[in-house]
CSV table of C-alpha atoms in Angstrom, one decimal:
chain,number,residue,atom,x,y,z
A,740,UNK,CA,-65.7,68.4,-9.2
A,741,UNK,CA,-66.6,65.0,-10.5
A,742,UNK,CA,-66.7,64.2,-14.3
A,743,UNK,CA,-70.5,64.1,-14.1
A,744,UNK,CA,-70.7,67.5,-12.5
A,745,UNK,CA,-68.1,68.9,-14.9
A,746,UNK,CA,-70.3,67.6,-17.8
A,747,UNK,CA,-73.3,69.3,-16.3
A,748,UNK,CA,-71.4,72.6,-16.0
A,749,UNK,CA,-70.2,72.2,-19.6
A,750,UNK,CA,-73.8,71.7,-20.8
A,751,UNK,CA,-74.8,75.2,-19.6
A,752,UNK,CA,-74.5,77.6,-22.5
A,753,UNK,CA,-74.1,80.7,-20.4
A,754,UNK,CA,-71.1,79.3,-18.5
A,755,UNK,CA,-69.5,78.2,-21.8
A,756,UNK,CA,-69.5,81.6,-23.5
A,757,UNK,CA,-68.7,83.9,-20.5
A,758,UNK,CA,-66.5,83.9,-17.4
A,759,UNK,CA,-69.5,84.5,-15.3
A,760,UNK,CA,-69.5,83.4,-11.6
A,761,UNK,CA,-73.1,82.7,-10.9
A,762,UNK,CA,-74.0,82.4,-7.2
A,763,UNK,CA,-77.7,83.3,-7.2
A,764,UNK,CA,-79.2,79.9,-8.0
A,765,UNK,CA,-81.6,80.2,-5.0
A,766,UNK,CA,-83.4,82.9,-7.0
A,767,UNK,CA,-83.2,81.1,-10.4
A,768,UNK,CA,-80.9,78.4,-11.5
A,769,UNK,CA,-79.0,78.2,-14.8
A,770,UNK,CA,-80.4,76.0,-17.6
A,771,UNK,CA,-78.5,73.1,-19.4
A,772,UNK,CA,-78.7,73.0,-23.1
A,773,UNK,CA,-81.1,70.0,-23.3
A,774,UNK,CA,-83.7,72.1,-21.3
A,775,UNK,CA,-83.4,75.0,-23.7
A,776,UNK,CA,-83.4,72.7,-26.8
A,777,UNK,CA,-86.6,71.0,-25.5
A,778,UNK,CA,-88.4,74.3,-25.2
A,779,UNK,CA,-87.3,75.5,-28.6
A,780,UNK,CA,-88.3,72.1,-30.1
A,781,UNK,CA,-91.8,72.5,-28.7
A,782,UNK,CA,-92.3,76.0,-30.2
A,783,UNK,CA,-90.8,75.1,-33.5
A,784,UNK,CA,-92.2,71.6,-34.1
A,785,UNK,CA,-95.3,70.9,-32.2
A,786,UNK,CA,-96.7,74.1,-30.5
A,787,UNK,CA,-100.2,72.6,-30.0
A,788,UNK,CA,-102.5,71.9,-27.0
A,789,UNK,CA,-102.4,68.8,-24.8
A,790,UNK,CA,-105.5,66.7,-24.1
A,791,UNK,CA,-107.6,68.6,-26.6
A,792,UNK,CA,-106.8,68.4,-30.3
A,793,UNK,CA,-106.5,65.0,-31.9
A,794,UNK,CA,-104.3,65.9,-34.8
A,795,UNK,CA,-100.7,64.7,-34.8
A,796,UNK,CA,-99.2,67.8,-33.2
A,797,UNK,CA,-101.8,67.7,-30.4
A,798,UNK,CA,-101.2,64.0,-29.8
A,799,UNK,CA,-97.4,64.7,-29.7
A,800,UNK,CA,-97.7,67.4,-27.0
A,801,UNK,CA,-100.2,65.3,-25.0
A,802,UNK,CA,-97.6,62.4,-24.9
A,803,UNK,CA,-94.8,64.7,-23.9
A,804,UNK,CA,-96.9,66.3,-21.1
A,805,UNK,CA,-97.8,62.8,-19.8
A,806,UNK,CA,-94.1,61.8,-19.8
A,807,UNK,CA,-93.3,65.0,-17.9
A,808,UNK,CA,-96.0,64.4,-15.3
A,809,UNK,CA,-94.7,60.9,-14.7
A,810,UNK,CA,-91.1,62.1,-14.6
A,811,UNK,CA,-91.8,65.0,-12.1
A,812,UNK,CA,-93.9,62.7,-9.9
A,813,UNK,CA,-91.1,60.0,-9.8
A,814,UNK,CA,-88.6,62.7,-9.0
A,815,UNK,CA,-90.2,63.2,-5.5
A,816,UNK,CA,-91.5,59.6,-5.1
A,817,UNK,CA,-95.2,60.6,-5.8
A,818,UNK,CA,-97.9,59.2,-7.9
A,819,UNK,CA,-99.0,61.1,-11.0
A,820,UNK,CA,-102.5,61.8,-9.7
A,821,UNK,CA,-100.9,63.5,-6.6
A,822,UNK,CA,-99.2,66.2,-8.7
A,823,UNK,CA,-100.8,69.5,-9.6
A,824,UNK,CA,-99.1,71.9,-12.1
A,825,UNK,CA,-99.1,75.6,-11.1
A,826,UNK,CA,-97.3,78.8,-12.1
A,827,UNK,CA,-94.6,78.7,-9.4
A,828,UNK,CA,-94.1,77.8,-5.7
A,829,UNK,CA,-96.0,81.0,-4.7
A,830,UNK,CA,-99.0,79.9,-6.8
A,831,UNK,CA,-98.8,76.4,-5.2
A,832,UNK,CA,-98.9,77.8,-1.7
A,833,UNK,CA,-101.8,80.1,-2.6
A,834,UNK,CA,-103.7,77.2,-4.1
A,835,UNK,CA,-103.6,75.5,-0.7
A,836,UNK,CA,-104.5,78.8,1.0
A,837,UNK,CA,-107.6,79.2,-1.1
A,838,UNK,CA,-108.6,75.6,-1.6
A,839,UNK,CA,-108.3,74.0,1.8
A,840,UNK,CA,-111.4,74.1,4.0
A,841,UNK,CA,-110.5,76.6,6.8
A,842,UNK,CA,-112.8,77.6,9.6
A,843,UNK,CA,-112.8,80.9,11.5
A,844,UNK,CA,-111.0,79.5,14.6
A,845,UNK,CA,-108.3,77.6,12.6
A,846,UNK,CA,-104.7,78.8,12.9
A,847,UNK,CA,-101.9,78.6,10.3
A,848,UNK,CA,-98.5,78.4,11.8
A,849,UNK,CA,-95.3,79.5,10.1
A,850,UNK,CA,-91.9,80.5,11.4
A,851,UNK,CA,-90.2,83.9,11.4
A,852,UNK,CA,-87.8,83.4,8.4
A,853,UNK,CA,-90.3,82.2,5.8
A,854,UNK,CA,-90.2,83.6,2.3
A,855,UNK,CA,-93.1,86.1,1.7
A,856,UNK,CA,-94.6,83.5,-0.5
A,857,UNK,CA,-95.1,81.3,2.6
A,858,UNK,CA,-95.9,84.2,4.9
A,859,UNK,CA,-98.2,86.8,3.2
A,860,UNK,CA,-100.8,84.3,2.0
A,861,UNK,CA,-101.4,83.3,5.6
A,862,UNK,CA,-101.0,86.8,7.1
A,863,UNK,CA,-103.7,88.0,4.7
A,864,UNK,CA,-105.9,84.9,4.9
A,865,UNK,CA,-109.6,86.0,5.1
A,866,UNK,CA,-110.7,83.1,7.3
A,867,UNK,CA,-108.0,81.5,9.4
A,868,UNK,CA,-105.6,83.2,11.8
A,869,UNK,CA,-101.8,83.4,11.3
A,870,UNK,CA,-99.4,82.6,14.1
A,871,UNK,CA,-95.6,82.8,14.0
A,872,UNK,CA,-93.0,80.7,15.8
A,873,UNK,CA,-89.6,82.3,16.2
A,874,UNK,CA,-86.5,80.5,15.3
A,875,UNK,CA,-83.2,80.5,17.3
A,876,UNK,CA,-80.0,80.6,15.2
A,877,UNK,CA,-82.2,79.5,12.3
A,878,UNK,CA,-83.7,76.5,14.0
A,879,UNK,CA,-87.2,75.7,15.2
A,880,UNK,CA,-87.3,74.7,18.9
A,881,UNK,CA,-89.2,71.4,18.8
A,882,UNK,CA,-90.5,71.5,22.5
A,883,UNK,CA,-91.8,75.0,21.8
A,884,UNK,CA,-93.4,73.8,18.6
A,885,UNK,CA,-95.1,70.9,20.4
A,886,UNK,CA,-96.4,73.3,23.1
A,887,UNK,CA,-98.0,75.4,20.4
A,888,UNK,CA,-99.5,72.4,18.6
A,889,UNK,CA,-100.9,71.1,21.9
A,890,UNK,CA,-102.5,74.4,23.1
A,891,UNK,CA,-103.7,75.9,19.9
A,892,UNK,CA,-106.0,74.7,17.1
A,893,UNK,CA,-103.4,74.6,14.4
A,894,UNK,CA,-105.0,73.6,11.1
A,895,UNK,CA,-101.8,73.9,9.0
A,896,UNK,CA,-98.1,74.1,9.7
A,897,UNK,CA,-96.5,75.7,6.6
A,898,UNK,CA,-92.7,75.8,6.7
A,899,UNK,CA,-89.7,75.6,4.4
A,900,UNK,CA,-87.9,72.3,4.1
A,901,UNK,CA,-84.8,74.2,3.3
A,902,UNK,CA,-84.6,77.9,4.2
A,903,UNK,CA,-83.9,80.4,1.4
A,904,UNK,CA,-82.3,82.7,4.0
A,905,UNK,CA,-79.6,80.4,5.5
A,906,UNK,CA,-79.9,77.0,3.8
A,907,UNK,CA,-80.8,75.2,7.0
A,908,UNK,CA,-82.9,72.1,6.4
A,909,UNK,CA,-85.4,71.2,9.0
A,910,UNK,CA,-85.9,67.7,10.6
A,911,UNK,CA,-88.9,67.2,8.4
A,912,UNK,CA,-90.0,63.7,9.3
A,913,UNK,CA,-89.7,64.5,13.0
A,914,UNK,CA,-91.7,67.7,12.7
A,915,UNK,CA,-94.3,66.2,10.5
A,916,UNK,CA,-94.9,63.2,12.8
A,917,UNK,CA,-95.3,65.7,15.7
A,918,UNK,CA,-97.8,67.8,13.8
A,919,UNK,CA,-99.8,64.8,12.8
A,920,UNK,CA,-99.9,63.7,16.4
A,921,UNK,CA,-102.0,66.9,17.0
A,922,UNK,CA,-104.1,66.5,13.8
A,923,UNK,CA,-102.2,69.4,12.1
A,924,UNK,CA,-101.6,69.2,8.3
A,925,UNK,CA,-98.1,70.1,7.0
A,926,UNK,CA,-97.1,72.0,3.9
A,927,UNK,CA,-93.4,72.0,3.0
A,928,UNK,CA,-92.0,74.8,0.8
A,929,UNK,CA,-89.3,72.7,-1.0
A,930,UNK,CA,-88.2,75.3,-3.5
A,931,UNK,CA,-84.6,75.3,-2.1
A,932,UNK,CA,-84.2,71.6,-1.5
A,933,UNK,CA,-84.6,69.6,-4.7
A,934,UNK,CA,-81.6,70.9,-6.6
A,935,UNK,CA,-79.4,69.5,-3.8
A,936,UNK,CA,-81.2,66.6,-2.1
A,937,UNK,CA,-83.2,63.6,-3.2
A,938,UNK,CA,-86.5,63.4,-1.3
A,939,UNK,CA,-89.4,61.0,-1.1
A,940,UNK,CA,-92.7,62.5,-0.2
A,941,UNK,CA,-94.0,59.2,1.1
A,942,UNK,CA,-91.1,58.9,3.6
A,943,UNK,CA,-91.4,62.5,4.7
A,944,UNK,CA,-95.2,62.2,5.2
A,945,UNK,CA,-96.0,65.8,4.3
A,946,UNK,CA,-99.6,66.5,3.3
A,947,UNK,CA,-98.5,69.2,0.7
A,948,UNK,CA,-95.2,69.9,-0.9
A,949,UNK,CA,-94.6,72.9,-3.2
A,950,UNK,CA,-91.7,73.7,-5.5
A,951,UNK,CA,-90.9,75.4,-8.8
A,952,UNK,CA,-89.0,74.4,-12.0
A,953,UNK,CA,-86.8,77.4,-12.3
A,954,UNK,CA,-84.8,76.6,-9.1
A,955,UNK,CA,-84.1,73.1,-10.3
A,956,UNK,CA,-82.5,74.0,-13.7
A,957,UNK,CA,-85.9,74.1,-15.4
A,958,UNK,CA,-87.8,76.9,-17.1
A,959,UNK,CA,-89.7,79.7,-15.4
A,960,UNK,CA,-93.4,79.8,-15.2
A,961,UNK,CA,-94.0,76.3,-13.8
A,962,UNK,CA,-94.7,75.2,-10.2
A,963,UNK,CA,-95.6,71.9,-8.7
A,964,UNK,CA,-97.9,71.0,-5.8
A,965,UNK,CA,-97.9,67.5,-4.3
A,966,UNK,CA,-101.1,66.7,-2.5
A,967,UNK,CA,-101.3,63.6,-0.4
A,968,UNK,CA,-105.1,63.5,-0.5
A,969,UNK,CA,-106.5,65.6,-3.3
A,970,UNK,CA,-110.0,65.4,-1.8
A,971,UNK,CA,-108.8,67.8,1.0
A,972,UNK,CA,-108.8,70.6,-1.6
A,973,UNK,CA,-111.7,72.2,-3.5
A,974,UNK,CA,-111.1,73.7,-6.9
A,975,UNK,CA,-111.4,77.5,-7.0
A,976,UNK,CA,-110.3,78.3,-10.6
A,977,UNK,CA,-112.5,77.2,-13.4
A,978,UNK,CA,-112.3,77.0,-17.2
A,979,UNK,CA,-111.2,74.7,-20.0
A,980,UNK,CA,-110.0,71.3,-19.1
A,981,UNK,CA,-111.7,70.9,-15.7
A,982,UNK,CA,-115.1,69.5,-16.7
A,983,UNK,CA,-116.6,66.5,-18.4
A,984,UNK,CA,-118.9,66.8,-21.3
A,985,UNK,CA,-121.8,67.4,-18.9
A,986,UNK,CA,-119.9,70.2,-17.2
A,987,UNK,CA,-119.3,68.2,-14.1
A,988,UNK,CA,-116.0,69.1,-12.5
A,989,UNK,CA,-113.6,66.1,-13.0
A,990,UNK,CA,-111.7,64.4,-10.3
A,991,UNK,CA,-107.9,64.5,-9.8
A,992,UNK,CA,-105.2,67.1,-10.6
A,993,UNK,CA,-106.8,68.3,-13.8
A,994,UNK,CA,-109.6,69.9,-11.7
A,995,UNK,CA,-107.0,72.4,-10.5
A,996,UNK,CA,-105.3,73.0,-13.8
A,997,UNK,CA,-107.8,75.2,-15.6
A,998,UNK,CA,-106.9,76.6,-19.0
A,999,UNK,CA,-104.0,76.0,-21.4
A,1000,UNK,CA,-101.0,74.8,-19.4
A,1001,UNK,CA,-97.3,75.9,-19.8
A,1002,UNK,CA,-96.4,72.9,-22.1
A,1003,UNK,CA,-93.0,74.2,-23.1
A,1004,UNK,CA,-91.9,74.6,-19.4
A,1005,UNK,CA,-93.4,71.1,-18.5
A,1006,UNK,CA,-91.3,69.5,-21.3
A,1007,UNK,CA,-88.3,71.6,-20.4
A,1008,UNK,CA,-88.5,70.7,-16.7
A,1009,UNK,CA,-88.7,67.0,-17.5
A,1010,UNK,CA,-85.3,67.4,-19.3
A,1011,UNK,CA,-83.9,69.2,-16.3
A,1012,UNK,CA,-84.9,66.3,-14.1
A,1013,UNK,CA,-83.2,63.9,-16.6
A,1014,UNK,CA,-80.0,65.9,-16.2
A,1015,UNK,CA,-80.1,65.7,-12.4
A,1016,UNK,CA,-81.0,62.0,-12.4
A,1017,UNK,CA,-77.8,61.3,-14.3
A,1018,UNK,CA,-75.7,62.4,-11.4
A,1019,UNK,CA,-75.4,60.2,-8.3
A,1020,UNK,CA,-76.8,62.1,-5.3
A,1021,UNK,CA,-73.5,61.3,-3.4
A,1022,UNK,CA,-71.6,63.4,-5.9
A,1023,UNK,CA,-74.0,66.4,-5.6
A,1024,UNK,CA,-73.8,66.2,-1.8
A,1025,UNK,CA,-70.0,65.9,-1.7
A,1026,UNK,CA,-69.6,68.8,-4.0
A,1027,UNK,CA,-71.9,70.9,-1.9
A,1028,UNK,CA,-70.1,70.0,1.3
A,1029,UNK,CA,-66.7,70.9,-0.2
A,1030,UNK,CA,-67.9,74.2,-1.6
A,1031,UNK,CA,-69.9,75.2,1.4
A,1032,UNK,CA,-67.1,74.5,3.8
A,1033,UNK,CA,-64.6,76.3,1.6
A,1034,UNK,CA,-66.9,79.3,1.3
A,1035,UNK,CA,-67.7,79.5,5.0
A,1036,UNK,CA,-64.0,79.2,6.1
A,1037,UNK,CA,-63.0,82.0,3.7
A,1038,UNK,CA,-65.9,84.3,4.5
A,1039,UNK,CA,-64.8,84.3,8.1
A,1040,UNK,CA,-61.4,85.8,7.2
A,1041,UNK,CA,-63.1,89.0,6.0
A,1042,UNK,CA,-63.2,91.7,8.7
A,1043,UNK,CA,-66.5,92.6,10.2
A,1044,UNK,CA,-68.4,90.0,8.2
A,1045,UNK,CA,-71.5,88.6,10.1
A,1046,UNK,CA,-73.0,85.4,8.9
A,1047,UNK,CA,-76.8,85.0,9.4
A,1048,UNK,CA,-77.6,81.8,11.3
A,1049,UNK,CA,-74.3,80.0,10.7
A,1050,UNK,CA,-75.0,76.2,10.4
A,1051,UNK,CA,-72.6,73.5,11.6
A,1052,UNK,CA,-73.7,71.5,8.6
A,1053,UNK,CA,-72.9,72.4,5.0
A,1054,UNK,CA,-75.6,74.4,3.4
A,1055,UNK,CA,-76.3,75.5,-0.2
A,1056,UNK,CA,-77.1,79.0,1.0
A,1057,UNK,CA,-75.1,81.4,3.1
A,1058,UNK,CA,-76.3,84.9,3.9
A,1059,UNK,CA,-74.2,87.6,5.5
A,1060,UNK,CA,-73.6,91.3,5.9
A,1061,UNK,CA,-70.6,93.4,6.6
A,1062,UNK,CA,-70.6,96.1,9.3
A,1063,UNK,CA,-70.8,99.6,8.0
A,1064,UNK,CA,-70.9,98.4,4.4
A,1065,UNK,CA,-73.9,98.7,2.0
A,1066,UNK,CA,-74.8,95.2,0.8
A,1067,UNK,CA,-76.4,96.5,-2.5
A,1068,UNK,CA,-73.2,98.5,-3.3
A,1069,UNK,CA,-71.1,95.4,-2.8
A,1070,UNK,CA,-73.4,93.3,-5.0
A,1071,UNK,CA,-73.2,96.0,-7.7
A,1072,UNK,CA,-69.4,96.1,-7.6
A,1073,UNK,CA,-69.2,92.3,-7.7
A,1074,UNK,CA,-71.4,92.3,-10.8
A,1075,UNK,CA,-69.8,95.2,-12.7
A,1076,UNK,CA,-66.2,94.9,-11.8
A,1077,UNK,CA,-65.8,91.1,-11.3
A,1078,UNK,CA,-68.8,89.5,-13.2
A,1079,UNK,CA,-70.0,87.8,-10.1
A,1080,UNK,CA,-73.7,87.5,-9.6
A,1081,UNK,CA,-75.0,87.3,-6.0
A,1082,UNK,CA,-78.3,88.4,-4.3
A,1083,UNK,CA,-78.6,91.4,-2.1
A,1084,UNK,CA,-81.4,92.9,-0.1
A,1085,UNK,CA,-84.0,91.2,2.1
A,1086,UNK,CA,-84.6,88.1,0.0
A,1087,UNK,CA,-88.4,88.5,0.4
A,1088,UNK,CA,-87.9,87.9,4.2
A,1089,UNK,CA,-88.8,91.3,5.4
A,1090,UNK,CA,-90.4,90.2,8.7
A,1091,UNK,CA,-87.2,88.4,9.8
A,1092,UNK,CA,-84.9,91.3,8.8
A,1093,UNK,CA,-87.1,93.8,10.7
A,1094,UNK,CA,-87.4,91.6,13.8
A,1095,UNK,CA,-83.6,91.1,13.9
A,1096,UNK,CA,-82.7,94.7,13.0
A,1097,UNK,CA,-80.7,93.8,9.9
A,1098,UNK,CA,-80.8,96.5,7.2
A,1099,UNK,CA,-79.9,94.2,4.3
A,1100,UNK,CA,-77.6,91.4,3.4
A,1101,UNK,CA,-75.8,89.5,0.7
A,1102,UNK,CA,-76.7,85.9,-0.2
A,1103,UNK,CA,-74.5,83.3,-1.8
A,1104,UNK,CA,-76.4,80.3,-3.2
A,1105,UNK,CA,-74.6,77.3,-4.6
A,1106,UNK,CA,-75.6,74.8,-7.3
A,1107,UNK,CA,-74.2,71.5,-8.6
A,1108,UNK,CA,-72.6,73.3,-11.5
A,1109,UNK,CA,-70.5,75.6,-9.2
A,1110,UNK,CA,-66.8,74.8,-8.6
A,1111,UNK,CA,-64.0,75.8,-6.3
A,1112,UNK,CA,-62.8,78.5,-8.7
A,1113,UNK,CA,-66.1,80.3,-8.3
A,1114,UNK,CA,-65.6,80.5,-4.6
A,1115,UNK,CA,-62.0,81.6,-4.9
A,1116,UNK,CA,-63.0,84.4,-7.3
A,1117,UNK,CA,-65.7,85.6,-5.0
A,1118,UNK,CA,-63.5,85.7,-1.9
A,1119,UNK,CA,-60.8,87.5,-3.8
A,1120,UNK,CA,-63.2,90.1,-5.0
A,1121,UNK,CA,-64.9,90.5,-1.7
A,1122,UNK,CA,-61.6,91.0,0.1
A,1123,UNK,CA,-60.6,93.8,-2.4
A,1124,UNK,CA,-64.0,95.5,-2.1
A,1125,UNK,CA,-63.9,95.4,1.7
A,1126,UNK,CA,-60.4,96.7,2.2
């Protein structure tokens, strides 16, 4: 672990005061002290509204929110007027589902291992139809995808950039270019990508990109939606902050941000991005590669352990189950006896588990603040539990 990553680990209060091994960052990441301090600072010292009150507290929070919007936009290579603040990734995807102009014959295409947040909004869409492309060993078959795009009226391809099930990252630029060839818009669920990889939305070419703060060392209650052309969406939620004095709906992101925003989380997330930006991407990628490789090699030594969609490339997420063992029971033992936090169950991917006849599984998700000792403690505990 590099000095920069060690400094990051040392800045997380929970890891300083306990011997916790936290391997559930795909659900929610741990928060560095500057993030927590920024949230407390807002509530203690300027708990006012942005873009409304003109007193000093109001002006202070307005300035901080403007800084946050710029910081978040820069983080993904976007412009400030291309960023809409939401409640979470789920909310961002639902915003597209309700605000994009769908016709009765339009089709939304997803794959079989999407999170329910990128599955149920389309399955239950009141206008468009939902179609599913099956993956093989966790990967989308590109020729099969092109055939579907060529023969069906696909309005939107909505897929994860990095899967929350197996950590596999798609060939985004290639898939987006292919979709655009057939006039299909593309939404990327990037919730599991941005803690580990630097991306640029302009280079990717996606029409929409959704993610949330809590998975990138930021606070809960804040999501982000990048929109390449905001005119493709029509506001559906109305209230304070979305109109001019004459009650005409304003243009830009604010038209989709009705009501009082989550200012504390915006400010806190901006600090989380500052923390990530201090670490060279090469150090984050090297650490992930070393930990993922070490984890995979050792998991394979455990009898009857089946890895779901094993990838030849290092991934931040590895899911598995052990034959004739209850995944939830293992997770409980890891927690109570060894103070190791992992995810168990279906990971909000019920369709995939049902189709592949998997009862439940365990998921290990890594973060830049994890180290080799975390992996060794996990393997030692799993080995004892599975004897």
